[in-house]
XYZ file of N, CA and C in Angstrom:
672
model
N 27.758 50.617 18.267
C 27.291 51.093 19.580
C 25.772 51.003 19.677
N 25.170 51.201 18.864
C 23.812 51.522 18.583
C 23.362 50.004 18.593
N 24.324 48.925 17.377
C 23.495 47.093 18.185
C 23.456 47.052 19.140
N 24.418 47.015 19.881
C 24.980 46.705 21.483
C 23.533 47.197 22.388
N 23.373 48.476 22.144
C 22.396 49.088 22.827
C 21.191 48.639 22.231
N 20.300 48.062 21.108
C 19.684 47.404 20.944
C 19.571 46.049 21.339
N 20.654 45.657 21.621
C 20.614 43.824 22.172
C 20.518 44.142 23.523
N 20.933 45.012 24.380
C 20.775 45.314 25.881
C 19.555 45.368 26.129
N 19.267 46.359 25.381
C 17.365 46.938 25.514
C 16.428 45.409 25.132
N 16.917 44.592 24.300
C 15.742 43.212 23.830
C 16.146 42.249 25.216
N 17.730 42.133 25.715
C 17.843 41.371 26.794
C 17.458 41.830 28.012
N 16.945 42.727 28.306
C 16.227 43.605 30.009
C 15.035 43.439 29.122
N 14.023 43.375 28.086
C 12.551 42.805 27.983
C 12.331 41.309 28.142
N 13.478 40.901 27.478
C 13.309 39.428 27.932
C 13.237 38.839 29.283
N 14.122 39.677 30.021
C 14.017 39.504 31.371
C 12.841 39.677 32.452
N 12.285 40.511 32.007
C 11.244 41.735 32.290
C 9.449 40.318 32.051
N 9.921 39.779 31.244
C 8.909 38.624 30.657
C 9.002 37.702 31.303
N 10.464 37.261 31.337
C 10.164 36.193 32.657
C 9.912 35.986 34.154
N 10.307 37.648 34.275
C 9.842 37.507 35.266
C 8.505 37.769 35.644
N 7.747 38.330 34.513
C 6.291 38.346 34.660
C 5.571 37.177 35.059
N 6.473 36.154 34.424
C 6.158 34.643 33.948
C 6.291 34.178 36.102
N 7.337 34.238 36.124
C 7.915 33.708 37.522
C 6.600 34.661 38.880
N 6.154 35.472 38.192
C 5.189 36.095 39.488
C 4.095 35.010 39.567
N 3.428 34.940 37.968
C 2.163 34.376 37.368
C 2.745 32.883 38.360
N 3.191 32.171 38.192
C 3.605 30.785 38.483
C 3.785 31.208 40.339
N 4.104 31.779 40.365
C 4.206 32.182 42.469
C 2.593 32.364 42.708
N 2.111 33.372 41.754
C 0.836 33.524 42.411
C -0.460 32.217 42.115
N 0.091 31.334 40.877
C -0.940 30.129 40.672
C -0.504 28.852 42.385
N 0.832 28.923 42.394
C 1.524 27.937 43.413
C 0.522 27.990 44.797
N 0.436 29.534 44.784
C -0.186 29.989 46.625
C -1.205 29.456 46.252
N -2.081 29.481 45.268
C -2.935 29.412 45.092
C -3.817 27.685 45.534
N -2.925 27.170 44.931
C -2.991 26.024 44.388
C -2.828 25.448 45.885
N -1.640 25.797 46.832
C -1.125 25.502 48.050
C -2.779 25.662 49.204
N -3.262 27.057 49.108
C -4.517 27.407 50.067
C -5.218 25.879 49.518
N -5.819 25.312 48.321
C -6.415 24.596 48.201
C -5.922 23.251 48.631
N -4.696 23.061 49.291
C -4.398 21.866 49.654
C -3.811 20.831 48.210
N -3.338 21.757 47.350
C -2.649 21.121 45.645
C -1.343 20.952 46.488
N -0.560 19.896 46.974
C 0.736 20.704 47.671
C 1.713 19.796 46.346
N 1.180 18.708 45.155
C 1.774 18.682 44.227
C 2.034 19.925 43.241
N 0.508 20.140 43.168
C 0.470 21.093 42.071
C 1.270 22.150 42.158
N 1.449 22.729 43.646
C 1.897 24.082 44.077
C 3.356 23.943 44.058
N 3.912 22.605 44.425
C 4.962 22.021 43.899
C 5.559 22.491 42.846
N 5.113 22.061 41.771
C 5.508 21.820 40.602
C 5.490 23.768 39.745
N 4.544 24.462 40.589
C 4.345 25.702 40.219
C 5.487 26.029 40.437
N 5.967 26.418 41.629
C 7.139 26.960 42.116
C 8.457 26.306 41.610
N 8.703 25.005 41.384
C 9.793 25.040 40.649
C 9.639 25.476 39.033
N 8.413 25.763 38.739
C 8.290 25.722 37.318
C 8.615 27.799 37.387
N 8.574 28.213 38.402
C 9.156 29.478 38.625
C 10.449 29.636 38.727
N 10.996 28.786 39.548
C 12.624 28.712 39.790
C 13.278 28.158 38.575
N 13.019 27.533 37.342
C 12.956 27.164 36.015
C 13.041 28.391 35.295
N 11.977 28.981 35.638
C 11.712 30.286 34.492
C 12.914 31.305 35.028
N 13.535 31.517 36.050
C 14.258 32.537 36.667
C 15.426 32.042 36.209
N 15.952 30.622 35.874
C 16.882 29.946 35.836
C 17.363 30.215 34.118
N 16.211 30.829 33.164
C 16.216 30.841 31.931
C 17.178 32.476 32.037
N 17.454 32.951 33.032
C 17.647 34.475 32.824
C 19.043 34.466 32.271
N 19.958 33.567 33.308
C 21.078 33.347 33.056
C 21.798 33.961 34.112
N 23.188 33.932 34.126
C 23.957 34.602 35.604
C 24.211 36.226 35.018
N 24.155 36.568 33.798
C 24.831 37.573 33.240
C 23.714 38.925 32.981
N 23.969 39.599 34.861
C 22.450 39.897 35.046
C 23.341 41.088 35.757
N 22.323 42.531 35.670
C 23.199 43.563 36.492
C 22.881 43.300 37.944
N 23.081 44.405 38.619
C 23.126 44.319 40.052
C 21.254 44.331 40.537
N 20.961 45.514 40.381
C 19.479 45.197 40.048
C 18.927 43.889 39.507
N 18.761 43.674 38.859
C 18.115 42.549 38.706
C 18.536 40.897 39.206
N 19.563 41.208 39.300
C 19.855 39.945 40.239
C 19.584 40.039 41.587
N 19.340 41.175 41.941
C 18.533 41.564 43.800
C 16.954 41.292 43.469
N 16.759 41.140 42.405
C 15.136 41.143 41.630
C 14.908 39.521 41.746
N 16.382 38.681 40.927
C 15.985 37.507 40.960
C 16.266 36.711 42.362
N 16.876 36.913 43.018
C 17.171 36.415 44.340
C 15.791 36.613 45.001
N 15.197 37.991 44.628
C 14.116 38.283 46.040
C 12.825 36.996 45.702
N 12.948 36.179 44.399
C 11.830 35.469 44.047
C 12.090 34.291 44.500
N 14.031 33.762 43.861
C 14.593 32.735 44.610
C 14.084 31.819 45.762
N 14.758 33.015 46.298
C 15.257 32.584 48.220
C 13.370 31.709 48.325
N 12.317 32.695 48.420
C 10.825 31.823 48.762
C 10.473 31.254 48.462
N 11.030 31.078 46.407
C 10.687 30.005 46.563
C 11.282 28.772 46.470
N 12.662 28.425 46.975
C 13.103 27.214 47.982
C 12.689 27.367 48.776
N 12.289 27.835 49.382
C 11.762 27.821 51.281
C 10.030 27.182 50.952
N 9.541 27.117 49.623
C 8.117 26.788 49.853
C 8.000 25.872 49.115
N 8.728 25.337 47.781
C 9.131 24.222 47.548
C 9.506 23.101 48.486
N 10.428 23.243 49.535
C 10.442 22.766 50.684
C 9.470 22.717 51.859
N 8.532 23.298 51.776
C 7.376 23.234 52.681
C 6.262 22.349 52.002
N 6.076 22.407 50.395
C 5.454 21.756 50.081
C 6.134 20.292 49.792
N 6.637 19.586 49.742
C 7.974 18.709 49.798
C 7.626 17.759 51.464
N 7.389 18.592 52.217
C 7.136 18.046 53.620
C 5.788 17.785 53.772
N 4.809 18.066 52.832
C 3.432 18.042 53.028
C 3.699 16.970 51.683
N 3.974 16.709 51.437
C 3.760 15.248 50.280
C 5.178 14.232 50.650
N 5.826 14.654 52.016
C 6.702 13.654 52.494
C 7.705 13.376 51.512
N 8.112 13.877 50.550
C 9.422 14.231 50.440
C 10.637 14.832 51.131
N 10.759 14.246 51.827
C 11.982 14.874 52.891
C 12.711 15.142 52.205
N 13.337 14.411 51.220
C 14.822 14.656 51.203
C 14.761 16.095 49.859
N 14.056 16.069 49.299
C 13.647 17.455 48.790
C 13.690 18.257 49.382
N 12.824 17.996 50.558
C 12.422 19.235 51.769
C 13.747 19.992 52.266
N 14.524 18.831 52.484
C 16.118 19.142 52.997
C 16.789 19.756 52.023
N 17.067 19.073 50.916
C 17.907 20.219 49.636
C 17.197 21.533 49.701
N 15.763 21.797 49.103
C 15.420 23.226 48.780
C 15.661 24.225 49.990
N 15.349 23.627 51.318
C 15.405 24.567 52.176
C 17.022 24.805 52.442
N 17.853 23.923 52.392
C 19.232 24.279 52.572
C 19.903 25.472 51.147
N 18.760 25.175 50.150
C 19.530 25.938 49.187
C 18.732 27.683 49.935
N 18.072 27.491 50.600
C 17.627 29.090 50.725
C 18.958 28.819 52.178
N 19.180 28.662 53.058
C 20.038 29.157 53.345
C 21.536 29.327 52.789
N 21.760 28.266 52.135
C 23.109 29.098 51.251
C 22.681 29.998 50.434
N 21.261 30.551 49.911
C 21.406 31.529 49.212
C 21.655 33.096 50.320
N 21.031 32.775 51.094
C 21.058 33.984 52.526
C 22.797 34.111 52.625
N 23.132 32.906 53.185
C 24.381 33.109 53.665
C 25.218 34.143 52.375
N 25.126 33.443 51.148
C 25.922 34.538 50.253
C 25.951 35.688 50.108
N 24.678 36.146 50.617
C 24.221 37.451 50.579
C 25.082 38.214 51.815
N 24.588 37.808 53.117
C 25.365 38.047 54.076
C 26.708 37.866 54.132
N 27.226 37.125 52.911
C 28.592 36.996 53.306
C 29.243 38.148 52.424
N 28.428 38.877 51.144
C 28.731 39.677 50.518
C 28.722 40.978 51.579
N 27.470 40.953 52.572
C 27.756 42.825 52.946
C 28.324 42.399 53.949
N 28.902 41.067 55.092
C 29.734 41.469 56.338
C 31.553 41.313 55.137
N 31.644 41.649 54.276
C 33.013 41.097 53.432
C 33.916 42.703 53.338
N 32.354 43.461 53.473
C 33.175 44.927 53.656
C 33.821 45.148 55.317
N 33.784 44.647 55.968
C 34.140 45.053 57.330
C 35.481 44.918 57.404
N 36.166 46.413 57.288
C 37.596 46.376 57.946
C 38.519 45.937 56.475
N 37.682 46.163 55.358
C 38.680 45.746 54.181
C 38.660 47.222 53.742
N 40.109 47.137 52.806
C 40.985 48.134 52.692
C 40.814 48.141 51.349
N 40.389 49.155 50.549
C 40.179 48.746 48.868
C 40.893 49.690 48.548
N 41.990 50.327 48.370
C 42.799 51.342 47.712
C 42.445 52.980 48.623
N 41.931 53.572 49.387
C 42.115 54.221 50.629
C 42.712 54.509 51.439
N 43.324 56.329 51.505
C 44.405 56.295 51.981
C 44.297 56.966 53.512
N 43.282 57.003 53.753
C 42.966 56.500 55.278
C 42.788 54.845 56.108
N 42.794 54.284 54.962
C 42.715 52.598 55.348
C 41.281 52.624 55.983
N 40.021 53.647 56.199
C 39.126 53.148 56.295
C 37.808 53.043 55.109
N 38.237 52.821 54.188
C 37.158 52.441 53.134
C 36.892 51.067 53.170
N 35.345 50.296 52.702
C 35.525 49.325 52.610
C 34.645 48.717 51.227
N 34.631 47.563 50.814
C 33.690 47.169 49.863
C 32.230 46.974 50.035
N 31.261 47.726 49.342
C 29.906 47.697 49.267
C 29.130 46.511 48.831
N 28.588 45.503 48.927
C 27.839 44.624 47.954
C 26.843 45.429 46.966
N 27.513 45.617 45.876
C 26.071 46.323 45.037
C 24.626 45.749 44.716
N 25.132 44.234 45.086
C 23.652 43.612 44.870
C 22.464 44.230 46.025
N 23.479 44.096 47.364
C 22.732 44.516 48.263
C 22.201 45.811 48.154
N 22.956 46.850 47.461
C 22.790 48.091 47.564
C 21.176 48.152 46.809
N 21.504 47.316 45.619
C 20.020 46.882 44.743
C 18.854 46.434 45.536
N 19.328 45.444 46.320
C 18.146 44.697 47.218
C 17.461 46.267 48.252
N 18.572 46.832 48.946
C 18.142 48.319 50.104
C 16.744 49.102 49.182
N 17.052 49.013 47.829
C 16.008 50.159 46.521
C 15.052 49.801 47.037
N 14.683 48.312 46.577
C 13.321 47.586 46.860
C 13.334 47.010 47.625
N 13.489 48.182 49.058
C 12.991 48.395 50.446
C 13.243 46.898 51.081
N 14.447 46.434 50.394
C 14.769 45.035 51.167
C 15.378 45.349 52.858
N 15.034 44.747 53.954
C 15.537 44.998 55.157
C 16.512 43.726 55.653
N 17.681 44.291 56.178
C 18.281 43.053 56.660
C 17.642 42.322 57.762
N 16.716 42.477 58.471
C 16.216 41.696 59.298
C 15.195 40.979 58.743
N 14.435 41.149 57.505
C 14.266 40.345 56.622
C 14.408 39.270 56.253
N 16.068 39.437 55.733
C 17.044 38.324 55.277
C 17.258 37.356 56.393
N 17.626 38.025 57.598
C 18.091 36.629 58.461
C 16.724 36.308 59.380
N 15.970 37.053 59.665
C 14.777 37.099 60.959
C 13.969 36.339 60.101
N 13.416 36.719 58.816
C 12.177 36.093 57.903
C 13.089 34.823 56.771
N 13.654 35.145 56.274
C 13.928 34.099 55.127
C 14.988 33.389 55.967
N 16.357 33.114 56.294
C 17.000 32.631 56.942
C 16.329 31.743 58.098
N 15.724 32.148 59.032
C 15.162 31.585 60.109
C 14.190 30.431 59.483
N 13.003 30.902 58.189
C 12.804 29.683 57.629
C 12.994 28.753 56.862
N 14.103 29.091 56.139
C 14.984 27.844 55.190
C 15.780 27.012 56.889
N 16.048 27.565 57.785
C 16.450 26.930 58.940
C 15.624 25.940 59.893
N 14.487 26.679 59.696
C 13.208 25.811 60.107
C 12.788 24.530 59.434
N 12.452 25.101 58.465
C 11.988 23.662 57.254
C 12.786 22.591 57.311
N 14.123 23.213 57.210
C 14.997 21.902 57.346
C 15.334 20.929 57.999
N 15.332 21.839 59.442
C 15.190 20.869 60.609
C 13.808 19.933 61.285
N 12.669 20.722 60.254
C 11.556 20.163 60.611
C 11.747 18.886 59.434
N 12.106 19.448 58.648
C 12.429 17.913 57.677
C 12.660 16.655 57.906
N 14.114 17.137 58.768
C 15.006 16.172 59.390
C 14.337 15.181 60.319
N 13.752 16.173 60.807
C 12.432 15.520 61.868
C 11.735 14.835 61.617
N 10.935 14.727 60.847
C 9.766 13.855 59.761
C 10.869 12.871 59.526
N 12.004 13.068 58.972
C 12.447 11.659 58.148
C 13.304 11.195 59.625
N 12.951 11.485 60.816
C 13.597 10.768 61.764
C 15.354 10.692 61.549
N 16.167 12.132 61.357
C 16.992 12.444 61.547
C 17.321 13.602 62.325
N 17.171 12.853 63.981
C 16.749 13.977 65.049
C 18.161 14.363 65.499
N 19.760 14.327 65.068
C 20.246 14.333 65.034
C 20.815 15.963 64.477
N 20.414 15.753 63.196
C 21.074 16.696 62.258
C 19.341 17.643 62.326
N 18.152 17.275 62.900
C 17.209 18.470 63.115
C 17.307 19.087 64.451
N 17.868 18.459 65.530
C 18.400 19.162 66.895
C 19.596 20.341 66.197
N 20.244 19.856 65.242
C 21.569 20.877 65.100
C 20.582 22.354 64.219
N 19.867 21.860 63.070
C 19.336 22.431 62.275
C 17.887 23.708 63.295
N 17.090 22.594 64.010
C 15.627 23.846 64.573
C 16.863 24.560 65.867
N 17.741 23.839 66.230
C 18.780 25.092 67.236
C 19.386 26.173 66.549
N 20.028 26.399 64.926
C 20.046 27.190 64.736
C 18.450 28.472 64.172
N 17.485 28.005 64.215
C 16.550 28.871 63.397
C 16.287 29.366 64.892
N 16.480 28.755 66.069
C 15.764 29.351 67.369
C 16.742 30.256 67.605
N 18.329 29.938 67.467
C 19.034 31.090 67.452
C 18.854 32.607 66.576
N 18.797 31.857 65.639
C 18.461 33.220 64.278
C 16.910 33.965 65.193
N 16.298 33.389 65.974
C 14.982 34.164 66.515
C 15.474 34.741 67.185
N 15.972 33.968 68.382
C 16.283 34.644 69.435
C 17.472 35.711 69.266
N 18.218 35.596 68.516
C 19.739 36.807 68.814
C 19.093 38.096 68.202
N 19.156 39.161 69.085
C 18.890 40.562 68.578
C 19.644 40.720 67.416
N 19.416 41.399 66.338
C 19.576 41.542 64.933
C 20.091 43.357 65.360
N 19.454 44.081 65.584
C 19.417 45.517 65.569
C 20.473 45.967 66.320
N 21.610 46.625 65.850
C 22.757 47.085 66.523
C 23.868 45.808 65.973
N 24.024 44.572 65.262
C 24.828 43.608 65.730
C 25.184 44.096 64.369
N 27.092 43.491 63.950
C 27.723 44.122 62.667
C 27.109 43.700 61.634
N 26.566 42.948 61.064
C 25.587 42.826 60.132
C 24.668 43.707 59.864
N 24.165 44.021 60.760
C 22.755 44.566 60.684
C 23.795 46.008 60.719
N 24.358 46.415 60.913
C 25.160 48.036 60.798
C 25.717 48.169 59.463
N 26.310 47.143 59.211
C 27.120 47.281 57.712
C 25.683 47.249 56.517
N 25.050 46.515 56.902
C 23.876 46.310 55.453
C 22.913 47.922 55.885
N 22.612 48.701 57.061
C 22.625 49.838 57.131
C 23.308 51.102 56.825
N 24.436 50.876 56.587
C 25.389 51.996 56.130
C 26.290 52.042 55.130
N 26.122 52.879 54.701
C 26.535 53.095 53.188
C 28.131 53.348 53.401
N 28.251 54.359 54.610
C 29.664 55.129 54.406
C 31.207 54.479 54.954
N 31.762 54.793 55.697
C 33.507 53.844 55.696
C 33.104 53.312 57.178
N 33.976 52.752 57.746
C 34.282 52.008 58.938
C 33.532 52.570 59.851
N 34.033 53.781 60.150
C 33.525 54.623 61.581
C 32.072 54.463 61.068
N 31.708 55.136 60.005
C 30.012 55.445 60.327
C 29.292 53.838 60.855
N 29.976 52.981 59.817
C 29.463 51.707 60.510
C 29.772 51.264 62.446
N 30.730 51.615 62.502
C 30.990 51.664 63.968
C 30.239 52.175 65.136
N 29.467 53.181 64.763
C 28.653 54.491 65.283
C 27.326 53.426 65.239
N 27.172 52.502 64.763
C 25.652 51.653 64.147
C 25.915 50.726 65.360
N 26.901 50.469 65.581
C 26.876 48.649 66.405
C 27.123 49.444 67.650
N 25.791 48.455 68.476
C 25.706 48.102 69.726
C 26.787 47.239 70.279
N 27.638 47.727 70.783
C 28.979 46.979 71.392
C 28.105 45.735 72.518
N 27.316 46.155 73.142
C 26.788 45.520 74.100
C 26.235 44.576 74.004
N 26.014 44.176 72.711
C 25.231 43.165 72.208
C 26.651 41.752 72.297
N 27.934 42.453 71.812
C 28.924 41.775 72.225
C 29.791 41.084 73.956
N 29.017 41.653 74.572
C 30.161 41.574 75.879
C 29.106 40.911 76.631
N 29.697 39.648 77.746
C 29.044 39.203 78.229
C 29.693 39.310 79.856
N 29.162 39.322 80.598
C 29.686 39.635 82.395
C 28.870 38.730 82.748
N 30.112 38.255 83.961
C 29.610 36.908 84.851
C 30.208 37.570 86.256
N 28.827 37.755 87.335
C 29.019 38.010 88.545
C 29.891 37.094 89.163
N 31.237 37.552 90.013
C 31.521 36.534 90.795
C 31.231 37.213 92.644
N 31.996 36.030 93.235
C 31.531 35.694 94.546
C 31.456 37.135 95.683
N 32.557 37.814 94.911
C 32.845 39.205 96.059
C 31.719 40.411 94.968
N 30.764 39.973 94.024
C 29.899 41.298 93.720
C 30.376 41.440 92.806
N 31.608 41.592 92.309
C 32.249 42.716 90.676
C 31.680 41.666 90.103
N 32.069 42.483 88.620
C 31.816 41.770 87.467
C 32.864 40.932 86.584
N 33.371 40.260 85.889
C 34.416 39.940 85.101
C 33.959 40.131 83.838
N 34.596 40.919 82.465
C 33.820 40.372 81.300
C 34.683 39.476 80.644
């Protein structure tokens, strides 16, 4: 019992190191980026996403809300720098990998809605604990989709653009203008990654109105 708990305690320092390592390499990248290095800053940031990559998957809930929060930016700036040295098709992978990393996330806290986990009211549902990790360190869901989402959505379609695939960047900058434009506050996402407790309390969170749409017709009423 006592190894076990010694190999735990050496594997959370090891971790603890690289990610010291993964800040040092974010903060040389910006650095490097203000000066117009957009190789150098390049090569920083994946040499961060490298070092995060050394952690392994076999990570608690905490710290994998730790390694995601370094993740997600830096594909989104790998991909920005990628477009400033005309690498498109880089530009396009890294930024698509920050939105599948978003989407997983989101697909973990809307996964509790309306699921039944052994509850004998049938309204309990499943929590994402990662997320619960990410809420500690004051992570906000409008964050996730308004700030990081909207620009792995951006980049990409601005990508697409540069490499003259106005096709698949009309589909791509229409969704990041959506992710701007759709109110976030009140919508089931944004209620479930707010609330901790069963169905109803989440229910009590969402703006129904954000759902229903009415079209005036000719005699005045409304139809929804």
């Amino acid at each position: 019992e006592q190894e076990k708990e010694t190999e735990k305690k050496l594997k959370l320092a090891k971790c603890r190191d690289l990610l010291d390592l993964t800040v040092n390499c974010k903060e040389t990248a910006a650095i490097l980026f203000k000066k117009k290095d957009y190789d150098g800053a390049k090569k920083s940031y994946l040499e961060a996403l490298g070092t995060l990559n050394k952690m392994g998957t076999e990570l608690s809930d905490s710290l994998r809300a730790e390694v995601l929060e370094h993740t997600i930016p830096c594909h989104n700036n790998v991909a920005l720098c990628s477009m400033k040295l005309k690498q498109y098709e880089d530009a396009i992978t890294y930024a698509n990998n920050g939105v599948l990393l978003v989407d997983a996330i989101d697909n973990q806290i809307c996964s509790g809605a309306g699921a039944i986990h052994g509850g004998k009211t049938g309204n309990d549902r499943k929590l994402s604990l990662v997320w619960l990790a990410f809420k500690k360190r004051n992570m906000s869901y409008t964050k996730l989709i308004k700030d990081w989402k909207k620009k792995s959505l951006f980049y990409k379609g601005k990508a697409y653009y540069l490499a003259k695939d106005y096709d698949n960047a009309i589909d791509d900058l229409a969704l990041a203008l959506a992710v701007l434009n759709t109110p976030i506050e009140g919508s089931v996402g944004w209620a479930l990654a707010h609330c901790d407790g069963n169905n109803d309390a989440v229910d009590k969170l969402i703006d129904h109105d954000l759902y229903l749409s009415t079209t005036t017709n000719s005699d005045g009423t409304t139809t929804i």
